[in-house]
Amino acid sequence: MAAPMSWRRLVYSVYSPAITGVFTRISDRLFRARDRRGGSSVLLLAPLLAEADPPPRHVSRPAAAQGADGLCGHFQWMAEHVPAFRVPGTHIHILTSPDQFYQTMKARIKTARRRVVMASLYLGTGQLEQELVDCMEEALQRSQDNRDAPDLKVSILLDYTRGSRGQTNSRTMLLPLLQRFVSQMRVSLYHTPDLRGLLRRLVPERFNETIGVQHIKVYLFDDSIIISGANLSDSYFTNRQDRYVLLEDCSEVADFFSDLVDAICENYGNRQDFSAAARKRIMEVVNTAHVRQQLLNGSGASEEDGMSEGEEEEDTWVFPLVQMKPLGIQVDEQVTQRLLSDAGPDSSVFLTSGYFNLTRAYMRLVLGAGASYRILTASPEVNGFFGAKGVAGAIPAAYTHIARQFYEQVCRLGQQERVHLHEYQRSQWTFHAKGLWYYLQGQDRPCLTLIGSPNFGYRSVHRDLEAQIAIVTENEELQSQLQEEQEVLYRRSSEVSGSTFERPDRHVKLWPEL
């Protein structure tokens, strides 16, 4: 899995020659064969595959939840299956821009005293990323100089394939810190168990990331944590729109995600037992937190009556949802399916994804549910692959094809009044936001949001390591923040109609012709 690397091992891995025996034509045939099995004539890349899913597995509804009172009680069923952290809504802040995300991270790193834990797909190699590394160096040096303070520990989890791309990469960026702060710095690189043996040698660089990656985006500073879909790269700090939520002084939530990252970072040794051992360790983290929170929540039934002056009301619940299908973990998938299937005729769901490729299970639930849906995705011009060279440059057109198929299915079913598709448009920006906002009957503000790394697509469900949180809140100020976040994103969008796909710039070529 993601084994911590000593600086000596990292030096060797950085400067060792890459495997050169890559057979592009053979790998292309493998992808074409898999594409034919998936039933699509245009999709050759794994991020776009939409294989048939089994019928949705609904999370069972416990009897106790059916009679639960209050807003949070409506979603109490989640607490029966995942840890439920109760926190004050005043401790949760929605960040709205890439720059605010970046500046918040730098400030938090500089002031961290005990721990910095960062999980991302990769760390970029530009000036902004170097400034982030410099903040870590400053914090680590300050910790060494202050002998009265406990040593600051920095743990970074990245994906092996994405973090190793090119001569200058995530590893070379972090190598100086590993060499200088040997006892305080840890860098771990996750390597998917699905990319092994012959497949690893056949699939070219960049394409190998489609087999599966570490995709979790968690940024933790002492007892505060940012959950996001954004990576540690300059575009995510400047002009790539994502979503970000800061949980301030939420120690138990921070502890959970710190333990989760630690579990992913462990060296499990024998590759034959890798998936089973990793699953066991990660589920230990989830189950231990689950039991602890059940005990705490069960013993705190009269907390509001016993609140002392100055204490803040714990009016918000945070549910961590983990999805790691290669390791046999599918908690997020099951909870998301239950949320979509429970969305009744009087509720509304605003759902967004940077890459529109709903799994067939999710698509069936959206088309078969009674709720009103507004789905936001990137227009071709703000897709992160727009203008890319080679096959990658055709990816926006492939997503256009998927969106058109979905829109036509909505029309065939006569669901145009209930299901609306929107495209985000913003000059000189790209779009990477994902998640949803859930409105109960009669409410003009969302009471629940999902926010984190999953895109609701094939990759998120079947291939990658993903994590997000469900926030359920009765706090009116937090609900207003969520409402404003949703409005700002959708305000920059236009609704899709049949004429959208008739425009010349939306003509989709079949990839085999390219």
Coordinates of C-alpha atoms in Angstrom, one line a residue:
M1 CA 0.0 0.0 0.0
A2 CA 1.4 3.4 0.8
A3 CA 4.6 2.6 2.6
P4 CA 6.5 5.4 4.3
M5 CA 9.7 6.1 2.4
S6 CA 13.0 6.9 4.0
W7 CA 15.0 9.6 2.3
R8 CA 17.5 7.1 1.0
R9 CA 14.8 5.0 -0.6
L10 CA 13.2 8.2 -2.0
V11 CA 16.6 9.3 -3.5
Y12 CA 16.9 5.9 -5.2
S13 CA 13.4 6.0 -6.6
V14 CA 13.7 9.5 -7.9
Y15 CA 16.9 8.9 -9.9
S16 CA 16.4 5.2 -10.9
P17 CA 15.6 4.8 -14.7
A18 CA 12.0 4.3 -15.6
I19 CA 10.7 1.2 -17.2
T20 CA 11.0 1.7 -20.9
G21 CA 9.2 -1.4 -22.2
V22 CA 5.9 0.2 -22.9
F23 CA 3.8 -1.3 -25.7
T24 CA 1.4 1.4 -26.6
R25 CA -0.4 -0.4 -29.3
I26 CA -1.1 -3.4 -27.1
S27 CA -2.4 -1.3 -24.3
D28 CA -4.7 0.6 -26.7
R29 CA -6.1 -2.7 -27.8
L30 CA -6.8 -3.6 -24.2
F31 CA -8.7 -0.4 -23.6
R32 CA -10.6 -0.8 -26.9
A33 CA -11.6 -4.4 -25.9
R34 CA -12.8 -3.2 -22.5
D35 CA -14.7 -0.3 -24.1
R36 CA -16.6 -2.7 -26.3
R37 CA -17.6 -4.7 -23.2
G38 CA -18.8 -1.5 -21.6
G39 CA -21.2 -0.9 -24.5
S40 CA -19.8 2.5 -25.6
S41 CA -18.4 3.3 -29.0
V42 CA -16.5 6.4 -28.0
L43 CA -15.0 5.8 -24.6
L44 CA -11.5 4.4 -24.4
L45 CA -10.2 5.7 -21.1
A46 CA -10.9 4.2 -17.7
P47 CA -12.1 7.6 -16.2
L48 CA -15.0 7.5 -18.6
L49 CA -15.9 3.8 -18.4
A50 CA -19.5 3.2 -17.2
E51 CA -19.7 -0.6 -16.7
A52 CA -23.0 -2.1 -15.7
D53 CA -23.5 -1.9 -11.9
P54 CA -25.4 -4.4 -9.8
P55 CA -28.8 -3.4 -8.4
P56 CA -28.3 -0.7 -5.7
R57 CA -27.7 -2.1 -2.2
H58 CA -29.7 0.1 0.1
V59 CA -28.6 0.8 3.6
S60 CA -31.3 -0.6 5.7
R61 CA -33.5 1.7 7.7
P62 CA -33.3 1.0 11.4
A63 CA -36.6 1.1 13.3
A64 CA -35.3 3.7 15.8
A65 CA -34.7 6.2 13.0
Q66 CA -38.2 6.1 11.7
G67 CA -39.5 7.8 14.8
A68 CA -36.7 10.2 15.2
D69 CA -37.7 13.8 15.8
G70 CA -36.0 16.9 14.3
L71 CA -34.1 17.7 11.2
C72 CA -31.0 15.6 12.1
G73 CA -33.3 12.7 12.9
H74 CA -34.3 12.5 9.3
F75 CA -30.8 11.3 8.5
Q76 CA -30.2 9.4 11.7
W77 CA -30.0 6.1 9.8
M78 CA -26.4 7.1 8.8
A79 CA -25.3 7.0 12.4
E80 CA -26.2 3.3 12.4
H81 CA -23.5 2.6 9.8
V82 CA -20.8 5.2 10.0
P83 CA -19.3 7.3 12.8
A84 CA -21.4 10.3 13.6
F85 CA -19.5 13.3 15.0
R86 CA -21.6 15.9 16.7
V87 CA -20.1 19.4 16.4
P88 CA -21.2 23.1 16.7
G89 CA -22.3 24.4 13.3
T90 CA -20.4 27.6 14.2
H91 CA -17.1 25.6 13.8
I92 CA -17.8 24.8 10.2
H93 CA -16.8 27.4 7.5
I94 CA -17.4 27.1 3.7
L95 CA -14.4 28.4 1.8
T96 CA -15.4 29.9 -1.6
S97 CA -12.3 30.4 -3.7
P98 CA -9.0 28.7 -4.7
D99 CA -7.0 31.6 -3.2
Q100 CA -8.9 31.4 0.1
F101 CA -8.2 27.6 0.2
Y102 CA -4.5 28.2 -0.6
Q103 CA -4.0 31.0 1.9
T104 CA -5.8 29.1 4.6
M105 CA -3.6 26.1 4.2
K106 CA -0.4 28.2 4.3
A107 CA -1.6 30.0 7.5
R108 CA -2.6 26.8 9.2
I109 CA 0.7 25.0 8.4
K110 CA 2.7 27.9 9.8
T111 CA 0.8 27.8 13.1
A112 CA 0.5 24.1 13.5
R113 CA 2.1 22.8 16.7
R114 CA 1.5 19.0 16.8
R115 CA 0.6 17.7 13.4
V116 CA 0.1 18.4 9.7
V117 CA -1.5 15.6 7.7
M118 CA -2.1 16.1 4.0
A119 CA -3.6 13.6 1.6
S120 CA -3.9 14.5 -2.1
L121 CA -3.5 12.9 -5.5
Y122 CA -0.3 14.8 -6.0
L123 CA 1.8 17.9 -5.2
G124 CA 2.6 20.2 -8.1
T125 CA 6.0 21.6 -9.0
G126 CA 5.5 25.3 -9.5
Q127 CA 6.2 28.4 -7.4
L128 CA 3.0 28.3 -5.4
E129 CA 3.5 24.6 -4.5
Q130 CA 7.1 25.5 -3.4
E131 CA 5.8 28.2 -1.1
L132 CA 3.6 25.5 0.5
V133 CA 6.6 23.3 1.0
D134 CA 8.5 26.3 2.4
C135 CA 5.7 26.8 5.0
M136 CA 6.2 23.2 6.1
E137 CA 9.9 23.8 6.4
E138 CA 9.3 26.9 8.4
A139 CA 6.9 25.1 10.8
L140 CA 9.3 22.1 11.2
Q141 CA 12.3 24.4 11.9
R142 CA 10.3 26.4 14.4
S143 CA 9.4 23.1 16.2
Q144 CA 13.0 22.1 16.3
D145 CA 14.1 25.5 17.7
N146 CA 11.4 25.4 20.4
R147 CA 12.6 22.7 22.7
D148 CA 9.7 23.2 25.2
A149 CA 7.1 22.4 22.5
P150 CA 6.3 18.9 21.3
D151 CA 7.8 17.9 18.0
L152 CA 5.6 18.8 15.0
K153 CA 5.0 15.8 12.8
V154 CA 4.2 16.2 9.1
S155 CA 2.7 13.3 7.1
I156 CA 2.0 13.5 3.4
L157 CA 0.0 10.9 1.5
L158 CA 0.1 11.0 -2.4
D159 CA -0.5 8.7 -5.2
Y160 CA 2.5 6.8 -6.5
T161 CA 1.8 7.0 -10.2
R162 CA 0.7 10.6 -10.3
G163 CA 3.3 11.8 -7.8
S164 CA 6.1 10.2 -9.9
R165 CA 5.3 11.6 -13.3
G166 CA 8.3 13.3 -15.0
Q167 CA 11.8 14.1 -13.8
T168 CA 10.5 16.9 -11.5
N169 CA 7.6 15.6 -9.5
S170 CA 6.0 15.5 -6.1
R171 CA 8.8 13.3 -4.7
T172 CA 11.6 15.6 -5.8
M173 CA 9.6 18.6 -4.3
L174 CA 9.5 16.9 -0.9
L175 CA 12.9 15.2 -0.9
P176 CA 14.8 18.1 0.8
L177 CA 12.4 18.1 3.8
L178 CA 12.8 14.3 4.1
Q179 CA 16.5 14.7 4.2
R180 CA 16.5 17.5 6.7
F181 CA 13.7 16.5 9.1
V182 CA 14.2 12.7 9.2
S183 CA 12.3 12.0 12.4
Q184 CA 9.5 14.5 11.8
M185 CA 8.6 14.1 8.1
R186 CA 6.9 11.2 6.4
V187 CA 5.9 10.9 2.8
S188 CA 3.8 7.9 1.7
L189 CA 3.0 6.9 -1.9
Y190 CA -0.1 4.7 -2.5
H191 CA 0.2 2.1 -5.3
T192 CA -3.1 0.5 -6.3
P193 CA -3.1 -3.3 -6.1
D194 CA -4.8 -3.4 -9.5
L195 CA -1.7 -2.1 -11.3
R196 CA 0.7 -5.1 -10.9
G197 CA 2.7 -7.5 -13.0
L198 CA 2.2 -7.4 -16.8
L199 CA -0.4 -4.7 -16.7
R200 CA 2.0 -2.3 -15.0
R201 CA 4.5 -2.8 -17.8
L202 CA 2.0 -2.6 -20.6
V203 CA 0.1 0.6 -19.7
P204 CA 1.9 3.8 -20.6
E205 CA 2.7 6.6 -18.1
R206 CA -0.3 8.9 -17.6
F207 CA -2.6 6.1 -18.7
N208 CA -1.5 4.0 -15.7
E209 CA -3.3 6.4 -13.4
T210 CA -6.6 5.3 -14.9
I211 CA -6.2 1.9 -13.3
G212 CA -6.7 3.4 -9.8
V213 CA -5.2 6.2 -7.6
Q214 CA -5.2 7.6 -4.1
H215 CA -7.8 10.4 -4.7
I216 CA -8.6 11.5 -1.1
K217 CA -8.2 15.2 -0.5
V218 CA -7.8 15.9 3.3
Y219 CA -5.7 18.7 4.8
L220 CA -5.3 18.6 8.6
F221 CA -3.7 21.0 11.0
D222 CA -3.7 20.1 14.7
D223 CA -7.5 19.8 15.4
S224 CA -8.8 21.6 12.3
I225 CA -9.3 20.0 8.9
I226 CA -10.1 21.0 5.4
I227 CA -12.1 18.5 3.3
S228 CA -12.1 19.2 -0.4
G229 CA -11.9 17.9 -3.9
A230 CA -8.9 20.1 -4.7
N231 CA -5.4 18.8 -5.3
L232 CA -2.1 20.5 -4.2
S233 CA -1.4 22.2 -7.5
D234 CA -1.2 25.8 -8.8
S235 CA -4.4 25.8 -10.8
Y236 CA -6.3 24.6 -7.7
F237 CA -4.9 27.7 -5.9
T238 CA -5.8 30.2 -8.6
N239 CA -8.4 29.5 -11.3
R240 CA -9.8 26.0 -10.9
Q241 CA -13.1 26.1 -9.1
D242 CA -13.6 23.4 -6.4
R243 CA -15.4 23.1 -3.1
Y244 CA -13.7 23.4 0.4
V245 CA -15.0 23.2 3.9
L246 CA -13.0 24.0 7.1
L247 CA -13.9 22.3 10.3
E248 CA -12.4 24.4 13.1
D249 CA -11.4 22.8 16.4
C250 CA -13.2 19.5 15.7
S251 CA -10.7 17.2 17.4
E252 CA -12.6 13.9 17.0
V253 CA -13.2 14.5 13.3
A254 CA -9.5 15.4 12.8
D255 CA -8.4 12.3 14.8
F256 CA -10.5 10.1 12.6
F257 CA -9.0 11.4 9.4
S258 CA -5.5 11.3 10.8
D259 CA -6.0 7.7 11.8
L260 CA -7.5 6.9 8.3
V261 CA -4.5 8.4 6.5
D262 CA -2.1 6.5 8.9
A263 CA -3.9 3.3 8.0
I264 CA -3.5 3.9 4.3
C265 CA 0.2 4.7 4.9
E266 CA 1.0 1.5 6.6
N267 CA 3.4 -1.0 4.9
Y268 CA 1.4 -4.2 4.6
G269 CA 4.3 -6.2 3.2
N270 CA 3.2 -9.3 1.2
R271 CA 1.4 -8.2 -1.9
Q272 CA -0.7 -11.4 -1.9
D273 CA -2.3 -10.3 1.3
F274 CA -2.3 -6.6 0.6
S275 CA -6.0 -5.9 -0.1
A276 CA -7.3 -8.0 2.8
A277 CA -4.8 -6.6 5.3
A278 CA -5.4 -3.0 4.2
R279 CA -9.2 -3.5 4.3
K280 CA -9.0 -4.9 7.8
R281 CA -6.8 -2.0 9.1
I282 CA -8.9 0.7 7.5
M283 CA -12.2 -0.8 8.7
E284 CA -10.7 -1.0 12.2
V285 CA -10.4 2.8 12.1
V286 CA -14.0 3.2 10.9
N287 CA -15.5 0.7 13.3
T288 CA -13.6 1.9 16.3
A289 CA -14.7 5.5 15.7
H290 CA -18.2 4.3 15.0
V291 CA -18.5 2.4 18.3
R292 CA -17.0 5.3 20.2
Q293 CA -19.4 7.9 18.8
Q294 CA -22.4 5.6 19.4
L295 CA -21.3 5.4 23.1
L296 CA -20.8 9.2 23.3
N297 CA -24.0 10.1 21.5
G298 CA -25.9 7.5 23.6
S299 CA -24.7 9.0 26.8
G300 CA -25.3 12.6 25.8
A301 CA -29.1 12.5 25.4
S302 CA -29.5 15.4 27.8
E303 CA -26.5 17.5 26.7
E304 CA -28.6 20.5 25.9
D305 CA -30.1 20.6 29.4
G306 CA -26.7 20.4 30.9
M307 CA -24.9 23.0 28.8
S308 CA -22.8 25.4 30.8
E309 CA -22.7 29.1 30.0
G310 CA -20.5 29.9 27.0
E311 CA -20.7 26.4 25.5
E312 CA -21.8 26.2 21.8
E313 CA -24.7 24.1 20.8
E314 CA -23.7 20.9 18.9
D315 CA -26.4 21.3 16.2
T316 CA -24.5 19.7 13.4
W317 CA -23.5 16.1 12.5
V318 CA -20.5 15.1 10.4
F319 CA -20.5 11.6 8.9
P320 CA -17.3 10.4 7.2
L321 CA -17.9 8.3 4.1
V322 CA -15.1 6.1 2.7
Q323 CA -15.0 4.4 -0.7
M324 CA -12.1 2.0 -1.6
K325 CA -13.6 -0.7 -3.9
P326 CA -10.2 -2.2 -4.8
L327 CA -9.9 -3.0 -1.0
G328 CA -13.5 -4.1 -0.7
I329 CA -14.7 -1.0 1.1
Q330 CA -17.9 0.7 -0.3
V331 CA -19.4 2.7 2.5
D332 CA -19.7 5.9 0.5
E333 CA -21.4 4.2 -2.4
Q334 CA -24.1 2.6 -0.2
V335 CA -24.8 5.8 1.7
T336 CA -25.0 7.8 -1.5
Q337 CA -27.4 5.3 -3.0
R338 CA -29.6 5.5 0.0
L339 CA -29.6 9.3 -0.1
L340 CA -30.6 9.4 -3.8
S341 CA -33.3 6.7 -3.4
D342 CA -34.8 8.4 -0.3
A343 CA -35.1 11.8 -2.1
G344 CA -38.9 12.1 -2.3
P345 CA -41.2 14.1 -4.5
D346 CA -41.1 17.1 -2.2
S347 CA -37.3 17.4 -1.8
S348 CA -34.7 18.9 -4.0
V349 CA -31.2 17.9 -4.8
F350 CA -28.5 20.0 -6.4
L351 CA -25.7 17.7 -7.6
T352 CA -22.4 18.7 -9.1
S353 CA -19.4 17.0 -10.6
G354 CA -16.4 18.2 -12.6
Y355 CA -16.6 15.1 -14.8
F356 CA -20.2 14.1 -15.6
N357 CA -20.3 10.3 -15.7
L358 CA -22.8 9.0 -13.2
T359 CA -22.6 5.3 -12.6
R360 CA -25.6 3.4 -14.0
A361 CA -26.8 2.7 -10.4
Y362 CA -26.7 6.4 -9.6
M363 CA -28.3 7.3 -12.9
R364 CA -31.2 4.9 -12.3
L365 CA -31.8 6.4 -8.9
V366 CA -31.9 9.9 -10.3
L367 CA -34.2 9.1 -13.1
G368 CA -36.4 6.9 -10.9
A369 CA -36.7 9.1 -7.9
G370 CA -39.3 11.7 -7.2
A371 CA -37.1 14.6 -6.1
S372 CA -36.3 17.6 -8.2
Y373 CA -32.7 17.4 -9.5
R374 CA -30.4 20.1 -10.9
I375 CA -27.1 18.6 -12.0
L376 CA -24.1 20.9 -12.7
T377 CA -21.1 19.8 -14.7
A378 CA -18.3 21.5 -16.6
S379 CA -18.9 22.9 -20.1
P380 CA -16.3 21.6 -22.6
E381 CA -14.4 24.9 -22.3
V382 CA -13.9 24.6 -18.5
N383 CA -13.1 20.9 -18.5
G384 CA -9.6 20.4 -17.2
F385 CA -8.7 18.4 -20.3
F386 CA -9.8 21.1 -22.8
G387 CA -7.0 21.9 -25.2
A388 CA -4.8 19.0 -24.0
K389 CA -2.6 17.2 -26.5
G390 CA -3.2 13.7 -27.9
V391 CA -6.1 11.5 -26.7
A392 CA -6.6 13.5 -23.5
G393 CA -7.8 16.4 -25.7
A394 CA -10.8 14.4 -26.8
I395 CA -12.0 13.8 -23.2
P396 CA -14.2 16.9 -23.1
A397 CA -16.0 15.7 -26.2
A398 CA -16.5 12.3 -24.6
Y399 CA -18.1 13.9 -21.6
T400 CA -20.3 15.9 -24.0
H401 CA -21.4 12.6 -25.5
I402 CA -22.3 11.2 -22.1
A403 CA -24.2 14.3 -21.1
R404 CA -26.2 14.2 -24.4
Q405 CA -27.1 10.5 -23.8
F406 CA -28.3 11.4 -20.3
Y407 CA -30.3 14.4 -21.5
E408 CA -31.9 12.3 -24.2
Q409 CA -32.9 9.7 -21.7
V410 CA -34.4 12.4 -19.5
C411 CA -36.5 13.5 -22.4
R412 CA -37.5 10.0 -23.4
L413 CA -38.8 9.5 -19.9
G414 CA -40.6 12.8 -19.8
Q415 CA -38.6 14.0 -16.8
Q416 CA -37.6 17.4 -18.2
E417 CA -39.6 19.3 -15.5
R418 CA -37.9 17.3 -12.7
V419 CA -34.3 16.7 -13.9
H420 CA -32.3 19.7 -15.2
L421 CA -28.7 19.6 -16.5
H422 CA -26.5 22.7 -16.2
E423 CA -23.1 23.6 -17.5
Y424 CA -20.6 25.7 -15.6
Q425 CA -19.0 28.5 -17.7
R426 CA -16.3 30.9 -16.7
S427 CA -13.6 32.5 -18.9
Q428 CA -10.1 31.4 -18.1
W429 CA -11.2 29.0 -15.4
T430 CA -11.7 25.3 -15.1
F431 CA -14.3 23.5 -13.0
H432 CA -13.7 20.6 -10.6
A433 CA -16.4 21.0 -7.9
K434 CA -18.3 17.9 -6.7
G435 CA -20.9 17.0 -4.1
L436 CA -24.5 17.7 -3.5
W437 CA -26.9 19.9 -1.5
Y438 CA -30.1 18.3 -0.2
Y439 CA -33.3 20.3 0.6
L440 CA -36.2 18.8 2.5
Q441 CA -39.8 19.7 1.8
G442 CA -40.6 23.3 2.2
Q443 CA -37.0 24.4 2.9
D444 CA -35.2 27.2 1.0
R445 CA -31.8 26.2 2.4
P446 CA -30.0 22.9 2.3
C447 CA -29.8 20.8 5.5
L448 CA -27.3 18.3 4.1
T449 CA -24.3 18.5 1.9
L450 CA -21.8 15.9 0.6
I451 CA -18.3 17.3 0.1
G452 CA -15.0 15.6 -0.7
S453 CA -13.2 13.8 -3.5
P454 CA -15.8 11.5 -5.2
N455 CA -17.2 12.5 -8.6
F456 CA -20.2 10.0 -8.6
G457 CA -18.6 8.2 -11.6
Y458 CA -17.1 4.9 -12.4
R459 CA -13.6 5.8 -11.2
S460 CA -14.9 7.1 -7.8
V461 CA -17.0 4.0 -7.2
H462 CA -14.8 1.2 -8.6
R463 CA -11.2 2.3 -9.0
D464 CA -9.9 5.0 -6.6
L465 CA -9.5 5.7 -2.9
E466 CA -12.1 8.3 -2.0
A467 CA -13.4 10.0 1.0
Q468 CA -16.0 12.7 1.7
I469 CA -18.2 13.9 4.5
A470 CA -21.9 14.3 4.9
I471 CA -22.7 17.4 6.9
V472 CA -26.3 17.5 8.4
T473 CA -27.0 20.7 10.1
E474 CA -29.8 22.6 11.9
N475 CA -27.6 25.6 12.2
E476 CA -29.2 28.4 10.2
E477 CA -26.0 30.3 9.6
L478 CA -24.3 27.2 8.2
Q479 CA -27.3 26.4 6.1
S480 CA -27.1 30.0 4.7
Q481 CA -23.4 29.4 3.9
L482 CA -24.3 26.3 2.0
Q483 CA -27.1 28.0 0.2
E484 CA -24.8 30.8 -0.9
E485 CA -22.1 28.4 -2.0
Q486 CA -24.7 26.5 -4.2
E487 CA -26.1 29.8 -5.7
V488 CA -22.7 31.2 -6.6
L489 CA -21.7 28.0 -8.5
Y490 CA -25.0 27.6 -10.3
R491 CA -25.2 31.4 -11.1
R492 CA -22.2 30.8 -13.5
S493 CA -24.0 28.1 -15.4
S494 CA -26.5 27.8 -18.2
E495 CA -29.2 25.1 -18.5
V496 CA -28.8 22.5 -21.1
S497 CA -31.4 22.1 -23.8
G498 CA -31.7 20.1 -27.0
S499 CA -30.3 22.9 -29.0
T500 CA -27.1 22.8 -26.9
F501 CA -26.0 19.6 -28.5
E502 CA -26.9 20.8 -32.0
R503 CA -24.2 23.5 -32.0
P504 CA -21.2 22.9 -34.3
D505 CA -18.8 23.0 -31.3
R506 CA -20.6 20.1 -29.7
H507 CA -20.1 17.7 -32.6
V508 CA -18.5 14.6 -31.2
K509 CA -16.1 12.5 -33.3
L510 CA -15.7 8.8 -32.7
W511 CA -12.3 8.4 -31.0
P512 CA -11.2 5.6 -33.4
E513 CA -11.2 8.2 -36.1
L514 CA -8.8 10.5 -34.3

